[in-house]
Short mmCIF file of C-alpha atoms and ligand atoms in Angstrom, two decimals:
data_model
loop_
_atom_site.label_atom_id
_atom_site.label_comp_id
_atom_site.label_asym_id
_atom_site.label_seq_id
_atom_site.Cartn_x
_atom_site.Cartn_y
_atom_site.Cartn_z
CA MET C 1 -21.28 8.57 -7.53
CA GLU C 2 -21.90 9.38 -11.18
CA ARG C 3 -20.04 7.38 -13.78
CA GLU C 4 -19.06 10.46 -15.82
CA LYS C 5 -17.58 12.22 -12.82
CA LEU C 6 -15.64 9.15 -11.79
CA GLN C 7 -14.36 8.66 -15.32
CA GLN C 8 -13.14 12.26 -15.34
CA ASN C 9 -11.42 11.84 -11.97
CA ILE C 10 -9.66 8.67 -13.12
CA LYS C 11 -8.44 10.34 -16.29
CA HIS C 12 -7.22 13.41 -14.47
CA LEU C 13 -5.48 11.36 -11.79
CA SER C 14 -3.81 9.16 -14.38
CA GLN C 15 -2.44 12.24 -16.13
CA ARG C 16 -1.05 13.58 -12.87
CA ILE C 17 0.59 10.21 -12.15
CA GLU C 18 2.10 10.17 -15.63
CA LYS C 19 3.51 13.68 -15.24
CA ALA C 20 5.09 12.87 -11.88
CA ALA C 21 6.47 9.60 -13.29
CA LYS C 22 8.11 11.44 -16.19
CA LYS C 23 9.69 13.87 -13.75
CA SER C 24 11.44 10.93 -12.11
CA GLY C 25 12.41 9.39 -15.46
CA ARG C 26 9.79 6.67 -15.41
CA SER C 27 6.60 5.92 -17.29
CA ARG C 28 2.96 5.70 -16.24
CA GLU C 29 3.09 1.88 -16.36
CA ASP C 30 5.77 1.77 -13.67
CA ILE C 31 3.33 3.11 -11.12
CA ALA C 32 0.26 1.22 -9.93
CA LEU C 33 -2.72 3.14 -8.67
CA ILE C 34 -4.51 1.60 -5.73
CA ALA C 35 -7.97 3.09 -5.46
CA VAL C 36 -8.77 3.44 -1.77
CA SER C 37 -12.44 2.56 -1.60
CA LYS C 38 -13.00 2.90 2.15
CA ASN C 39 -16.33 4.64 2.78
CA ILE C 40 -17.26 4.06 -0.88
CA ASP C 41 -20.19 1.77 -1.62
CA VAL C 42 -19.87 -1.44 -3.61
CA GLN C 43 -21.79 0.02 -6.56
CA THR C 44 -19.31 2.88 -6.96
CA ALA C 45 -16.38 0.48 -6.63
CA ALA C 46 -18.01 -1.67 -9.33
CA ILE C 47 -18.24 1.34 -11.65
CA ALA C 48 -14.57 2.14 -10.98
CA ALA C 49 -13.67 -1.46 -11.83
CA ASP C 50 -15.71 -1.21 -15.02
CA LEU C 51 -13.80 1.97 -15.89
CA GLY C 52 -10.53 0.06 -15.66
CA ILE C 53 -9.38 0.33 -12.05
CA LYS C 54 -7.64 -2.96 -11.26
CA ASP C 55 -6.45 -2.45 -7.68
CA PHE C 56 -8.48 -1.44 -4.64
CA GLY C 57 -7.40 -0.74 -1.07
CA GLU C 58 -9.35 -1.05 2.17
CA ASN C 59 -8.32 -0.21 5.70
CA ARG C 60 -10.99 -2.16 7.59
CA VAL C 61 -11.32 -5.91 7.52
CA GLN C 62 -15.12 -5.97 7.61
CA GLU C 63 -15.41 -3.60 4.64
CA LEU C 64 -12.70 -5.49 2.79
CA LYS C 65 -14.58 -8.76 3.23
CA VAL C 66 -17.86 -7.41 1.91
CA LYS C 67 -16.36 -5.66 -1.10
CA ALA C 68 -13.81 -8.30 -2.04
CA ASP C 69 -16.53 -10.95 -2.01
CA ALA C 70 -18.84 -8.73 -4.08
CA LEU C 71 -16.08 -7.83 -6.58
CA PRO C 72 -13.74 -10.80 -6.92
CA GLY C 73 -12.56 -9.75 -10.40
CA VAL C 74 -10.20 -7.02 -9.14
CA ARG C 75 -7.19 -7.07 -6.82
CA TRP C 76 -7.71 -6.17 -3.17
CA HIS C 77 -5.07 -4.64 -0.91
CA MET C 78 -5.21 -4.38 2.87
CA ILE C 79 -3.75 -1.00 3.82
CA GLY C 80 -5.00 -0.47 7.39
CA ARG C 81 -4.12 -1.66 10.84
CA LEU C 82 -4.66 -5.39 11.12
CA GLN C 83 -5.44 -7.30 14.30
CA THR C 84 -4.04 -10.79 14.63
CA ASN C 85 -7.50 -12.29 15.25
CA LYS C 86 -8.66 -10.98 11.85
CA VAL C 87 -5.92 -12.42 9.66
CA LYS C 88 -8.13 -15.33 8.58
CA ASP C 89 -10.44 -12.87 6.80
CA VAL C 90 -7.59 -11.18 4.95
CA VAL C 91 -5.30 -14.03 3.89
CA GLY C 92 -6.60 -15.39 0.60
CA ARG C 93 -8.70 -12.28 -0.12
CA THR C 94 -5.84 -9.87 -0.76
CA VAL C 95 -2.98 -9.68 -3.23
CA LEU C 96 -0.89 -7.58 -0.86
CA ILE C 97 -0.99 -6.52 2.79
CA HIS C 98 0.67 -3.08 3.09
CA SER C 99 0.42 -2.77 6.85
CA LEU C 100 2.60 -5.46 8.38
CA ASP C 101 4.00 -3.58 11.37
CA ARG C 102 4.94 -6.12 14.03
CA TRP C 103 6.46 -9.55 14.43
CA ARG C 104 3.41 -11.09 16.10
CA LEU C 105 1.31 -10.16 13.10
CA ALA C 106 3.92 -11.70 10.78
CA GLU C 107 3.66 -14.94 12.74
CA ALA C 108 -0.13 -14.90 12.64
CA LEU C 109 -0.16 -14.27 8.88
CA ASN C 110 2.36 -17.01 8.31
CA LYS C 111 0.36 -19.50 10.36
CA ARG C 112 -2.85 -18.74 8.51
CA ALA C 113 -1.11 -18.88 5.12
CA ALA C 114 0.41 -22.26 6.00
CA PHE C 115 -3.03 -23.51 7.02
CA ALA C 116 -4.46 -22.33 3.70
CA GLY C 117 -1.51 -23.76 1.80
CA ILE C 118 -0.62 -20.44 0.21
CA GLU C 119 1.99 -17.69 0.44
CA VAL C 120 1.01 -14.34 1.85
CA PRO C 121 2.62 -11.28 0.23
CA ALA C 122 3.16 -8.22 2.43
CA LEU C 123 4.96 -4.91 2.77
CA LEU C 124 6.54 -3.71 5.98
CA GLN C 125 4.95 -0.51 7.21
CA VAL C 126 7.61 1.88 8.48
CA ASN C 127 6.94 4.87 10.70
CA ILE C 128 9.53 7.15 9.10
CA ALA C 129 8.34 10.34 10.76
CA GLY C 130 8.20 8.68 14.18
CA GLU C 131 4.65 9.85 14.80
CA GLU C 132 3.43 8.32 18.02
CA GLN C 133 -0.17 7.79 16.95
CA LYS C 134 0.83 6.05 13.72
CA ALA C 135 1.54 2.39 13.22
CA GLY C 136 4.73 1.15 11.67
CA LEU C 137 8.11 -0.25 12.54
CA ASP C 138 10.87 2.03 13.70
CA PRO C 139 13.23 2.35 10.69
CA ALA C 140 16.05 1.03 12.89
CA ASP C 141 14.15 -2.24 13.43
CA VAL C 142 13.46 -3.09 9.79
CA LYS C 143 16.79 -4.83 9.18
CA SER C 144 16.44 -7.34 12.01
CA PHE C 145 12.84 -7.99 10.97
CA LEU C 146 14.00 -8.86 7.46
CA GLU C 147 16.80 -11.06 8.82
CA SER C 148 14.19 -13.17 10.61
CA VAL C 149 11.50 -13.38 7.93
CA GLY C 150 13.12 -16.48 6.42
CA GLN C 151 11.84 -18.45 9.44
CA LEU C 152 8.29 -17.81 8.31
CA GLU C 153 8.00 -20.06 5.30
CA ASN C 154 4.65 -18.84 4.01
CA LEU C 155 5.33 -15.11 4.26
CA ARG C 156 6.94 -13.00 1.52
CA ILE C 157 8.06 -9.40 1.93
CA TYR C 158 7.87 -7.41 -1.30
CA GLY C 159 8.70 -3.93 -0.11
CA LEU C 160 8.06 -1.07 2.26
CA MET C 161 5.13 1.23 2.97
CA THR C 162 4.83 4.51 4.82
CA ILE C 163 2.25 7.19 5.56
CA ALA C 164 3.60 10.73 5.62
CA PRO C 165 2.30 13.15 8.23
CA TYR C 166 -0.56 15.27 6.89
CA THR C 167 0.51 18.78 5.95
CA GLU C 168 -1.03 21.71 4.07
CA VAL C 169 2.18 21.90 2.10
CA PRO C 170 2.74 18.56 0.29
CA GLU C 171 6.34 19.48 -0.51
CA GLU C 172 7.14 19.07 3.20
CA THR C 173 6.55 15.31 2.90
CA ARG C 174 9.47 14.86 0.51
CA PRO C 175 12.10 14.00 3.17
CA VAL C 176 9.83 11.25 4.55
CA PHE C 177 9.50 9.59 1.14
CA ARG C 178 13.18 10.02 0.42
CA GLN C 179 14.08 8.30 3.68
CA LEU C 180 11.90 5.30 2.85
CA TRP C 181 13.56 5.06 -0.56
CA GLU C 182 17.02 5.30 1.03
CA LEU C 183 16.11 2.62 3.57
CA ARG C 184 15.01 0.32 0.77
CA GLU C 185 18.24 0.97 -1.18
CA THR C 186 20.34 0.12 1.87
CA LEU C 187 18.48 -3.11 2.55
CA ARG C 188 18.21 -4.15 -1.07
CA ILE C 189 21.86 -5.01 -1.46
CA ARG C 190 21.48 -7.82 1.10
CA ASP C 191 20.01 -11.17 0.26
CA TYR C 192 17.39 -11.96 2.87
CA ALA C 193 15.35 -15.15 2.59
CA ASN C 194 11.72 -14.59 1.53
CA VAL C 195 12.41 -10.93 0.80
CA GLU C 196 12.38 -9.04 -2.48
CA LEU C 197 12.10 -5.28 -2.01
CA ARG C 198 10.48 -4.31 -5.28
CA TYR C 199 7.64 -2.08 -4.03
CA LEU C 200 7.52 1.27 -2.32
CA SER C 201 3.93 2.03 -1.29
CA MET C 202 3.81 5.73 -0.51
CA GLY C 203 1.71 8.73 -1.47
CA MET C 204 -1.97 9.57 -0.93
CA SER C 205 -4.28 12.20 -2.46
CA ASN C 206 -2.43 15.03 -0.82
CA ASP C 207 1.12 14.01 -1.66
CA PHE C 208 1.26 11.24 -4.30
CA GLU C 209 3.12 13.37 -6.84
CA ILE C 210 5.95 14.03 -4.41
CA ALA C 211 6.00 10.33 -3.47
CA ILE C 212 6.28 9.29 -7.13
CA GLU C 213 9.11 11.76 -7.68
CA GLU C 214 10.85 10.09 -4.74
CA GLY C 215 10.42 6.57 -6.13
CA ALA C 216 6.97 5.29 -5.17
CA ASN C 217 5.61 2.57 -7.44
CA LEU C 218 2.38 1.97 -5.52
CA VAL C 219 0.23 4.98 -4.65
CA ARG C 220 -2.88 4.71 -2.47
CA VAL C 221 -5.42 7.33 -3.51
CA GLY C 222 -8.96 7.74 -2.19
CA THR C 223 -10.27 11.30 -1.95
CA ALA C 224 -8.85 12.52 -5.28
CA LEU C 225 -10.72 9.71 -7.04
CA PHE C 226 -14.00 9.49 -5.21
CA LYS C 227 -14.67 13.05 -4.09
C1 LIG K 301 -7.39 6.45 3.57
C2 LIG K 301 -6.03 5.98 3.25
C3 LIG K 301 -5.42 6.35 2.05
C4 LIG K 301 -6.05 7.28 1.03
O1 LIG K 301 -6.16 8.57 1.54
P1 LIG K 301 -6.67 9.80 0.63
O2 LIG K 301 -6.11 10.98 1.30
O3 LIG K 301 -8.17 9.75 0.69
O4 LIG K 301 -6.16 9.60 -0.73
C5 LIG K 301 -4.15 5.84 1.80
N1 LIG K 301 -3.52 5.02 2.68
C6 LIG K 301 -4.08 4.65 3.83
C7 LIG K 301 -3.33 3.74 4.74
C8 LIG K 301 -5.36 5.11 4.16
O5 LIG K 301 -5.92 4.73 5.32
#
Protein backbone atom coordinates (compact mmCIF):
# COMPACT_ATOMS: atom_id res chain seq x y z
CA MET A 1 0.00 0.00 0.00
CA GLU A 2 1.19 3.50 -0.83
CA ARG A 3 2.51 5.64 1.98
CA GLU A 4 0.52 8.72 0.91
CA LYS A 5 -2.75 6.84 0.83
CA LEU A 6 -2.11 5.30 4.22
CA GLN A 7 -1.16 8.66 5.67
CA GLN A 8 -4.43 10.10 4.38
CA ASN A 9 -6.44 7.22 5.83
CA ILE A 10 -4.79 7.62 9.23
CA LYS A 11 -5.48 11.34 9.27
CA HIS A 12 -9.08 10.92 8.23
CA LEU A 13 -9.69 8.14 10.76
CA SER A 14 -8.11 10.16 13.54
CA GLN A 15 -10.44 13.06 12.75
CA ARG A 16 -13.46 10.78 12.86
CA ILE A 17 -12.31 9.37 16.22
CA GLU A 18 -11.84 12.88 17.57
CA LYS A 19 -15.31 13.95 16.46
CA ALA A 20 -16.96 10.93 18.05
CA ALA A 21 -14.91 11.46 21.23
CA LYS A 22 -16.07 15.07 21.48
CA LYS A 23 -19.67 13.94 21.09
CA SER A 24 -19.24 11.84 24.22
CA GLY A 25 -17.44 14.63 26.09
CA ARG A 26 -13.98 13.16 25.74
CA SER A 27 -10.84 13.98 23.80
CA ARG A 28 -8.94 12.18 21.06
CA GLU A 29 -6.26 11.08 23.55
CA ASP A 30 -8.80 9.12 25.60
CA ILE A 31 -9.28 6.69 22.74
CA ALA A 32 -6.58 4.34 21.49
CA LEU A 33 -6.68 3.18 17.91
CA ILE A 34 -5.65 -0.41 17.36
CA ALA A 35 -4.77 -0.90 13.71
CA VAL A 36 -5.95 -4.36 12.71
CA SER A 37 -3.23 -5.57 10.39
CA LYS A 38 -4.58 -9.04 9.58
CA ASN A 39 -4.09 -9.75 5.87
CA ILE A 40 -1.72 -6.75 5.66
CA ASP A 41 1.92 -7.43 4.85
CA VAL A 42 4.77 -6.57 7.19
CA GLN A 43 6.00 -3.77 4.91
CA THR A 44 2.65 -1.96 5.07
CA ALA A 45 2.51 -2.43 8.84
CA ALA A 46 6.03 -0.97 9.03
CA ILE A 47 4.91 2.09 7.07
CA ALA A 48 1.93 2.50 9.39
CA ALA A 49 4.28 2.30 12.39
CA ASP A 50 6.52 4.90 10.78
CA LEU A 51 3.47 7.14 10.32
CA GLY A 52 2.81 6.99 14.04
CA ILE A 53 0.56 3.99 14.62
CA LYS A 54 1.56 2.55 18.00
CA ASP A 55 -0.88 -0.33 18.46
CA PHE A 56 -1.56 -3.23 16.11
CA GLY A 57 -4.06 -6.07 16.36
CA GLU A 58 -3.94 -9.57 14.90
CA ASN A 59 -6.50 -12.34 15.02
CA ARG A 60 -4.26 -15.27 14.08
CA VAL A 61 -1.38 -16.50 16.17
CA GLN A 62 0.88 -17.39 13.24
CA GLU A 63 0.50 -13.95 11.66
CA LEU A 64 0.95 -12.29 15.03
CA LYS A 65 4.22 -14.14 15.60
CA VAL A 66 5.70 -13.18 12.25
CA LYS A 67 4.73 -9.51 12.45
CA ALA A 68 5.45 -8.97 16.13
CA ASP A 69 8.93 -10.42 15.67
CA ALA A 70 9.51 -8.28 12.57
CA LEU A 71 8.21 -5.10 14.26
CA PRO A 72 9.07 -5.27 17.96
CA GLY A 73 8.95 -1.47 18.37
CA VAL A 74 5.14 -1.25 18.45
CA ARG A 75 2.51 -2.78 20.73
CA TRP A 76 0.77 -5.97 19.61
CA HIS A 77 -2.74 -7.00 20.61
CA MET A 78 -4.29 -10.43 20.17
CA ILE A 79 -7.92 -9.91 19.16
CA GLY A 80 -8.92 -13.28 17.70
CA ARG A 81 -9.92 -16.68 18.99
CA LEU A 82 -7.06 -18.26 20.88
CA GLN A 83 -6.47 -21.97 21.33
CA THR A 84 -4.94 -23.11 24.59
CA ASN A 85 -2.07 -24.89 22.81
CA LYS A 86 -1.01 -21.57 21.23
CA VAL A 87 -0.77 -19.45 24.36
CA LYS A 88 3.02 -19.86 24.50
CA ASP A 89 3.32 -17.90 21.24
CA VAL A 90 1.14 -15.05 22.49
CA VAL A 91 2.22 -14.52 26.10
CA GLY A 92 5.22 -12.20 26.07
CA ARG A 93 4.53 -10.96 22.53
CA THR A 94 1.37 -8.99 23.27
CA VAL A 95 0.50 -6.05 25.49
CA LEU A 96 -3.14 -7.13 25.70
CA ILE A 97 -5.23 -10.17 24.81
CA HIS A 98 -8.77 -8.98 23.93
CA SER A 99 -10.29 -12.40 23.39
CA LEU A 100 -10.25 -14.23 26.70
CA ASP A 101 -13.56 -16.08 26.49
CA ARG A 102 -13.34 -19.16 28.70
CA TRP A 103 -11.94 -20.33 32.01
CA ARG A 104 -9.69 -23.01 30.52
CA LEU A 105 -7.96 -20.37 28.43
CA ALA A 106 -7.52 -18.19 31.53
CA GLU A 107 -5.82 -21.11 33.27
CA ALA A 108 -3.57 -21.79 30.29
CA LEU A 109 -2.56 -18.13 30.03
CA ASN A 110 -1.87 -17.96 33.74
CA LYS A 111 0.28 -21.07 33.65
CA ARG A 112 2.35 -19.79 30.75
CA ALA A 113 2.72 -16.35 32.34
CA ALA A 114 3.88 -17.94 35.60
CA PHE A 115 6.41 -20.01 33.65
CA ALA A 116 7.69 -16.85 31.94
CA GLY A 117 7.70 -14.95 35.22
CA ILE A 118 5.42 -12.22 33.91
CA GLU A 119 1.84 -11.00 34.21
CA VAL A 120 -0.50 -11.42 31.29
CA PRO A 121 -3.01 -8.59 30.70
CA ALA A 122 -6.33 -9.52 29.12
CA LEU A 123 -9.88 -8.38 28.43
CA LEU A 124 -12.90 -10.62 28.78
CA GLN A 125 -14.71 -11.05 25.49
CA VAL A 126 -18.45 -10.90 26.01
CA ASN A 127 -21.04 -12.11 23.53
CA ILE A 128 -23.58 -9.35 24.19
CA ALA A 129 -25.76 -10.09 21.19
CA GLY A 130 -25.82 -13.82 21.98
CA GLU A 131 -24.79 -14.75 18.45
CA GLU A 132 -24.22 -18.48 18.31
CA GLN A 133 -21.31 -18.41 15.89
CA LYS A 134 -19.42 -15.80 17.90
CA ALA A 135 -17.05 -16.37 20.76
CA GLY A 136 -17.46 -14.68 24.09
CA LEU A 137 -18.80 -15.22 27.56
CA ASP A 138 -22.49 -14.98 28.24
CA PRO A 139 -22.96 -11.60 30.00
CA ALA A 140 -24.53 -13.47 32.93
CA ASP A 141 -21.29 -15.43 33.47
CA VAL A 142 -18.89 -12.49 33.62
CA LYS A 143 -19.38 -11.79 37.32
CA SER A 144 -18.48 -15.29 38.51
CA PHE A 145 -15.50 -15.30 36.15
CA LEU A 146 -14.21 -12.09 37.76
CA GLU A 147 -14.83 -13.48 41.24
CA SER A 148 -12.47 -16.36 40.46
CA VAL A 149 -9.71 -14.52 38.61
CA GLY A 150 -7.89 -13.79 41.88
CA GLN A 151 -6.89 -17.49 41.97
CA LEU A 152 -4.82 -16.97 38.86
CA GLU A 153 -1.89 -14.99 40.17
CA ASN A 154 -0.28 -14.10 36.86
CA LEU A 155 -3.43 -12.99 35.04
CA ARG A 156 -4.83 -9.44 35.09
CA ILE A 157 -8.20 -8.41 33.69
CA TYR A 158 -8.26 -4.83 32.44
CA GLY A 159 -11.68 -4.62 30.86
CA LEU A 160 -14.24 -6.01 28.47
CA MET A 161 -14.42 -6.54 24.72
CA THR A 162 -17.27 -7.24 22.36
CA ILE A 163 -17.94 -7.60 18.64
CA ALA A 164 -21.27 -6.22 17.48
CA PRO A 165 -23.23 -8.12 14.83
CA TYR A 166 -22.53 -6.80 11.34
CA THR A 167 -25.29 -4.57 10.02
CA GLU A 168 -25.74 -2.20 7.07
CA VAL A 169 -27.01 0.35 9.54
CA PRO A 170 -24.28 1.06 12.14
CA GLU A 171 -26.76 2.84 14.41
CA GLU A 172 -28.35 -0.55 15.12
CA THR A 173 -25.22 -1.61 17.03
CA ARG A 174 -25.72 1.06 19.69
CA PRO A 175 -27.67 -1.12 22.16
CA VAL A 176 -24.91 -3.76 22.05
CA PHE A 177 -22.23 -1.23 22.98
CA ARG A 178 -24.44 0.35 25.61
CA GLN A 179 -24.99 -3.03 27.24
CA LEU A 180 -21.26 -3.69 27.46
CA TRP A 181 -20.76 -0.27 29.05
CA GLU A 182 -23.58 -0.94 31.53
CA LEU A 183 -22.12 -4.34 32.39
CA ARG A 184 -18.77 -2.73 33.09
CA GLU A 185 -20.38 -0.04 35.28
CA THR A 186 -22.20 -2.70 37.32
CA LEU A 187 -19.06 -4.76 37.85
CA ARG A 188 -16.77 -1.81 38.45
CA ILE A 189 -18.17 -0.97 41.85
CA ARG A 190 -16.93 -4.32 43.20
CA ASP A 191 -13.36 -4.94 44.19
CA TYR A 192 -12.25 -8.16 42.52
CA ALA A 193 -8.67 -9.36 42.94
CA ASN A 194 -6.52 -8.96 39.81
CA VAL A 195 -9.25 -6.96 38.09
CA GLU A 196 -9.31 -3.32 37.02
CA LEU A 197 -12.00 -2.59 34.44
CA ARG A 198 -10.48 0.40 32.70
CA TYR A 199 -10.87 -0.63 29.05
CA LEU A 200 -13.83 -1.15 26.78
CA SER A 201 -12.64 -2.60 23.47
CA MET A 202 -15.50 -2.14 21.03
CA GLY A 203 -16.02 -0.73 17.56
CA MET A 204 -14.64 -1.72 14.14
CA SER A 205 -14.56 0.06 10.76
CA ASN A 206 -18.30 -0.15 10.36
CA ASP A 207 -19.34 1.03 13.80
CA PHE A 208 -16.45 2.60 15.76
CA GLU A 209 -18.08 6.03 15.99
CA ILE A 210 -21.16 4.59 17.68
CA ALA A 211 -18.92 2.53 19.98
CA ILE A 212 -16.95 5.63 21.01
CA GLU A 213 -20.16 7.54 21.69
CA GLU A 214 -21.13 4.64 23.97
CA GLY A 215 -17.85 4.70 25.90
CA ALA A 216 -15.27 2.67 23.96
CA ASN A 217 -11.66 3.60 24.70
CA LEU A 218 -10.06 0.96 22.48
CA VAL A 219 -11.26 0.68 18.89
CA ARG A 220 -10.07 -2.07 16.54
CA VAL A 221 -10.03 -0.80 12.96
CA GLY A 222 -8.73 -2.62 9.89
CA THR A 223 -10.58 -1.95 6.64
CA ALA A 224 -11.01 1.80 7.12
CA LEU A 225 -7.23 2.13 7.50
CA PHE A 226 -5.84 -0.32 5.01
CA LYS A 227 -8.41 -0.34 2.20
C1 LIG B 1 -10.96 -8.02 11.67
C2 LIG B 1 -11.30 -7.60 13.04
C3 LIG B 1 -11.47 -6.24 13.34
C4 LIG B 1 -11.37 -5.13 12.31
O1 LIG B 1 -12.42 -5.20 11.40
P1 LIG B 1 -12.63 -4.07 10.27
O2 LIG B 1 -14.07 -4.19 9.94
O3 LIG B 1 -11.74 -4.46 9.13
O4 LIG B 1 -12.28 -2.77 10.85
C5 LIG B 1 -11.76 -5.91 14.66
N1 LIG B 1 -11.88 -6.85 15.62
C6 LIG B 1 -11.73 -8.16 15.37
C7 LIG B 1 -11.88 -9.13 16.48
C8 LIG B 1 -11.43 -8.58 14.07
O5 LIG B 1 -11.28 -9.88 13.82
